[in-house]
Amino acid sequence: MTGEVKVFDRTEDLIRHSAEKIVSIAQESIRNRGQFVCSLSGGSTPKEVYSRLAAMPLKEEIDWGKTHVFWGDERSVVRTHPDSNFRMAKESLLDAVGIPPFNIHRVASEEDPMLAAQQYEDDIREFFGISDGIFPEFDLILLGMGDDGHTASLFPDTEALKVQDRLVVDNFVRKLNTHRITFTFPMINHARNVLFIVSGSAKSKMIKQVLENSNAPRILPSQLVQPKPGLLFWFLDKEAAADLT
Ligand code: 6PG
């Protein structure tokens, strides 16, 4: 099951339609459940979508007072570090939309990564009022995809790919020689909506592998994103979709 795949001729259309999709999920969530709980992704493509959401007219389409923002993954750096996903989202979106500070649920990424992951898991459980063994249903989990098939900070051949009993883990990524804090697959797969936003020719071979080659020599992390009963969306530009049949 690869979900609903949409290909846009121009990257600008990908960015605009992704932002509009987020708005429609936010409005449906607030209408039906009184709040919109989402997690953001790092990456250059998601960043362009955030900037679009932060600008008129879309910025007024979401009730930010009823919106709660989490991060699907974070680098193990202080919040002001150039690599911080929190900093990127703050600068490209959150500072512009007047979201209440207590609606922003940041990873304590300056802490020891194992502690930060445990603390984030505790924060999420407290927010949703759930105990161990129960997974929360985010209204939307936003994801990018790397050209190695990683998503969030679930990189190929890393320990986090196997974790089934945690919401959030510290994942050491050997190829980057760094620790990342990341949602796990069961966490992602319990979401009501999961939206991948992928652009550029550098991703086209991996997009073909992930979406068309179910018996790839090794399971690619992005292939393990299979929300049920939630909905999966892949929004691509023409370059990223170039190798799809
Ligand atoms: C991160 C992201 C990561 C990102 C992909 C795609 O923290 O780096 O969460 O999963 O979304 O690497 O990034 P680009 O859109 O910049 O290629």
Coordinates of C-alpha atoms and ligand atoms in Angstrom, one line a residue:
M1 CA 0.0 0.0 0.0
T2 CA 1.7 3.2 -1.1
G3 CA -1.2 5.5 -0.4
E4 CA -2.3 8.4 -2.6
V5 CA 0.5 9.7 -4.9
K6 CA 0.2 13.2 -6.4
V7 CA 2.7 14.5 -8.9
F8 CA 3.0 18.3 -9.6
D9 CA 4.6 19.7 -12.7
R10 CA 6.3 22.5 -10.9
T11 CA 8.0 22.5 -7.5
E12 CA 6.0 25.7 -6.7
D13 CA 2.8 23.7 -7.2
L14 CA 4.1 21.0 -4.9
I15 CA 4.8 23.5 -2.2
R16 CA 1.5 25.3 -2.6
H17 CA -0.6 22.1 -2.7
S18 CA 1.3 20.7 0.3
A19 CA 0.5 23.8 2.3
E20 CA -3.1 23.7 1.3
K21 CA -3.3 20.0 2.2
I22 CA -2.0 20.8 5.7
V23 CA -4.6 23.6 6.0
S24 CA -7.4 21.3 5.0
I25 CA -6.3 18.6 7.5
A26 CA -6.0 21.3 10.2
Q27 CA -9.5 22.6 9.6
E28 CA -11.0 19.1 9.6
S29 CA -9.2 18.3 12.8
I30 CA -10.3 21.4 14.6
R31 CA -13.9 21.1 13.3
N32 CA -14.2 17.5 14.4
R33 CA -12.0 17.3 17.5
G34 CA -11.4 20.9 18.6
Q35 CA -7.7 20.8 18.0
F36 CA -5.0 20.1 15.4
V37 CA -2.0 18.1 16.6
C38 CA 0.8 17.7 14.1
S39 CA 4.5 16.9 13.9
L40 CA 6.9 18.8 11.6
S41 CA 9.8 17.4 9.6
G42 CA 13.2 18.9 9.0
G43 CA 14.6 19.3 5.5
S44 CA 14.7 21.9 2.8
T45 CA 11.5 20.8 1.1
P46 CA 9.3 20.9 4.2
K47 CA 10.9 24.3 5.0
E48 CA 9.5 25.8 1.8
V49 CA 6.1 24.6 2.8
Y50 CA 6.4 26.2 6.2
S51 CA 7.2 29.5 4.6
R52 CA 4.1 29.2 2.5
L53 CA 1.9 28.5 5.5
A54 CA 3.4 31.5 7.3
A55 CA 2.4 33.9 4.5
M56 CA -1.0 35.3 3.5
P57 CA -3.5 34.0 2.7
L58 CA -2.8 30.6 4.2
K59 CA -1.5 31.8 7.6
E60 CA -5.0 32.9 8.6
E61 CA -6.6 29.7 7.4
I62 CA -5.4 27.7 10.5
D63 CA -6.5 28.5 14.1
W64 CA -3.0 28.5 15.6
G65 CA -4.5 28.8 19.1
K66 CA -6.0 25.3 18.6
T67 CA -2.9 23.9 17.0
H68 CA -0.2 21.9 18.7
V69 CA 3.2 21.4 17.0
F70 CA 5.6 18.6 17.7
W71 CA 8.7 17.4 15.8
G72 CA 8.9 14.0 14.1
D73 CA 12.7 14.1 14.6
E74 CA 15.4 16.4 15.9
R75 CA 19.1 16.7 15.8
S76 CA 21.0 16.4 19.0
V77 CA 22.0 20.0 19.1
V78 CA 20.9 23.2 21.0
R79 CA 17.8 25.0 19.8
T80 CA 19.9 27.8 18.3
H81 CA 22.1 25.5 16.3
P82 CA 21.9 25.9 12.5
D83 CA 21.0 22.1 12.3
S84 CA 18.1 22.4 14.7
N85 CA 14.8 21.4 13.2
F86 CA 13.1 23.5 15.9
R87 CA 15.1 26.6 14.9
M88 CA 14.2 26.0 11.2
A89 CA 10.5 25.7 11.9
K90 CA 10.6 28.7 14.4
E91 CA 12.2 30.9 11.8
S92 CA 10.2 29.8 8.7
L93 CA 6.8 29.4 10.4
L94 CA 6.2 29.6 14.1
D95 CA 7.4 33.2 14.7
A96 CA 5.1 34.4 11.9
V97 CA 1.8 32.8 13.0
G98 CA 1.4 33.8 16.6
I99 CA 1.0 30.2 17.9
P100 CA 0.9 30.3 21.8
P101 CA 4.3 29.2 23.2
F102 CA 2.7 26.4 25.2
N103 CA 1.4 24.9 22.0
I104 CA 5.0 24.4 20.8
H105 CA 6.3 21.1 22.0
R106 CA 10.1 21.2 21.5
V107 CA 12.5 18.3 21.9
A108 CA 15.0 19.0 24.7
S109 CA 17.7 18.4 22.1
E110 CA 20.4 20.0 24.2
E111 CA 20.1 17.1 26.7
D112 CA 21.7 13.7 26.4
P113 CA 19.9 12.1 23.4
M114 CA 18.6 9.1 25.4
L115 CA 17.2 11.4 28.1
A116 CA 15.8 13.8 25.5
A117 CA 14.0 10.9 23.8
Q118 CA 12.5 9.6 27.0
Q119 CA 11.5 13.1 28.1
Y120 CA 9.8 13.7 24.7
E121 CA 8.0 10.4 25.0
D122 CA 6.8 11.3 28.5
D123 CA 5.7 14.8 27.2
I124 CA 3.7 13.2 24.4
R125 CA 2.1 10.6 26.7
E126 CA 1.1 13.4 29.1
F127 CA -0.3 15.6 26.3
F128 CA -2.5 12.8 24.9
G129 CA -3.2 11.3 28.4
I130 CA -2.1 7.9 27.3
S131 CA -0.2 5.2 29.3
D132 CA 2.5 2.8 28.2
G133 CA 1.6 0.5 25.3
I134 CA -0.9 3.0 23.8
F135 CA 0.1 5.0 20.7
P136 CA -1.3 8.5 20.1
E137 CA -3.1 9.5 17.0
F138 CA -1.5 12.6 15.5
D139 CA -3.8 14.4 13.1
L140 CA -0.9 14.9 10.8
I141 CA 2.7 13.7 10.6
L142 CA 4.7 15.5 8.0
L143 CA 7.7 13.7 6.5
G144 CA 10.5 14.3 4.0
M145 CA 12.5 11.5 2.4
G146 CA 16.3 11.4 2.0
D147 CA 18.0 10.0 -1.1
D148 CA 18.9 7.0 0.9
G149 CA 15.2 6.3 1.7
H150 CA 15.4 7.6 5.3
T151 CA 12.5 9.5 6.8
A152 CA 12.3 11.4 10.0
S153 CA 15.6 10.2 11.5
L154 CA 14.9 6.5 10.6
F155 CA 18.0 5.8 8.5
P156 CA 18.8 2.5 6.8
D157 CA 20.6 -0.1 9.0
T158 CA 20.0 1.8 12.2
E159 CA 18.6 0.4 15.5
A160 CA 15.5 2.6 15.6
L161 CA 14.0 0.7 12.6
K162 CA 13.3 -2.3 14.8
V163 CA 11.7 -0.5 17.7
Q164 CA 8.0 -1.4 18.2
D165 CA 7.3 -0.5 21.8
R166 CA 8.4 3.1 22.0
L167 CA 7.0 6.4 20.7
V168 CA 10.4 8.2 20.5
V169 CA 14.0 6.9 20.6
D170 CA 17.6 8.1 20.4
N171 CA 19.0 6.7 17.2
F172 CA 22.7 6.7 16.5
V173 CA 23.3 7.3 12.8
R174 CA 26.7 5.9 12.0
K175 CA 27.0 7.4 8.5
L176 CA 26.5 10.9 10.0
N177 CA 28.4 10.0 13.3
T178 CA 25.6 11.6 15.2
H179 CA 22.7 10.9 17.5
R180 CA 19.1 11.8 16.4
I181 CA 15.9 11.8 18.3
T182 CA 13.1 10.3 16.2
F183 CA 9.5 9.1 16.2
T184 CA 9.4 5.3 15.7
F185 CA 7.4 3.5 13.0
P186 CA 4.5 2.5 15.2
M187 CA 4.3 6.1 16.3
I188 CA 4.1 7.3 12.7
N189 CA 1.8 4.5 11.6
H190 CA -0.8 5.4 14.2
A191 CA -1.3 8.9 12.7
R192 CA -4.6 9.8 11.1
N193 CA -2.7 11.4 8.2
V194 CA 0.9 11.0 7.0
L195 CA 2.1 13.4 4.3
F196 CA 5.4 12.9 2.5
I197 CA 6.7 15.9 0.6
V198 CA 9.5 15.1 -1.8
S199 CA 11.1 17.2 -4.6
G200 CA 14.1 17.1 -6.9
S201 CA 15.8 14.7 -9.3
A202 CA 18.2 13.4 -6.6
K203 CA 15.2 11.5 -5.1
S204 CA 13.8 10.0 -8.3
K205 CA 15.6 6.6 -8.1
M206 CA 14.7 6.2 -4.4
I207 CA 11.1 7.2 -5.0
K208 CA 10.9 4.5 -7.6
Q209 CA 12.4 2.0 -5.2
V210 CA 10.1 3.0 -2.4
L211 CA 6.9 3.2 -4.3
E212 CA 7.3 0.5 -6.9
N213 CA 9.8 -2.1 -5.7
S214 CA 8.2 -3.9 -2.8
N215 CA 10.9 -6.6 -2.8
A216 CA 13.9 -4.3 -2.8
P217 CA 17.0 -6.1 -1.6
R218 CA 16.4 -4.5 1.7
I219 CA 13.4 -2.8 3.2
L220 CA 13.8 0.9 2.9
P221 CA 12.7 3.0 5.9
S222 CA 10.2 5.0 4.0
Q223 CA 8.5 1.8 2.8
L224 CA 7.7 1.0 6.5
V225 CA 5.5 4.0 6.7
Q226 CA 2.1 2.3 6.3
P227 CA -0.4 4.1 8.5
K228 CA -3.5 2.0 9.2
P229 CA -6.4 3.0 9.4
G230 CA -4.8 6.4 8.8
L231 CA -4.2 7.9 5.3
L232 CA -0.9 8.1 3.5
F233 CA -0.1 10.8 0.9
W234 CA 3.0 11.3 -1.3
F235 CA 3.2 14.7 -2.8
L236 CA 6.0 14.8 -5.4
D237 CA 7.3 17.2 -8.0
K238 CA 7.9 16.0 -11.6
E239 CA 11.6 15.6 -11.0
A240 CA 11.2 13.4 -8.0
A241 CA 8.6 11.3 -9.8
A242 CA 10.7 11.0 -13.1
D243 CA 11.5 7.3 -12.7
L244 CA 8.0 6.1 -11.8
T245 CA 6.3 4.0 -14.4
Ligands
6PG1 C1 15.9 15.8 8.9 C2 14.5 15.4 8.3 C3 14.8 14.5 7.1 C4 14.4 15.2 5.9 C5 14.9 14.4 4.7 C6 14.5 15.2 3.4 O1 15.9 16.1 10.1 O2 16.8 15.9 8.1 O3 13.6 15.1 9.1 O4 14.0 13.3 7.3 O5 13.0 15.4 5.8 O6 16.3 14.3 4.8 O7 15.2 16.4 3.4 P1 15.3 17.4 2.1 O8 13.9 17.7 1.8 O9 16.1 18.6 2.5 O10 15.9 16.5 1.0

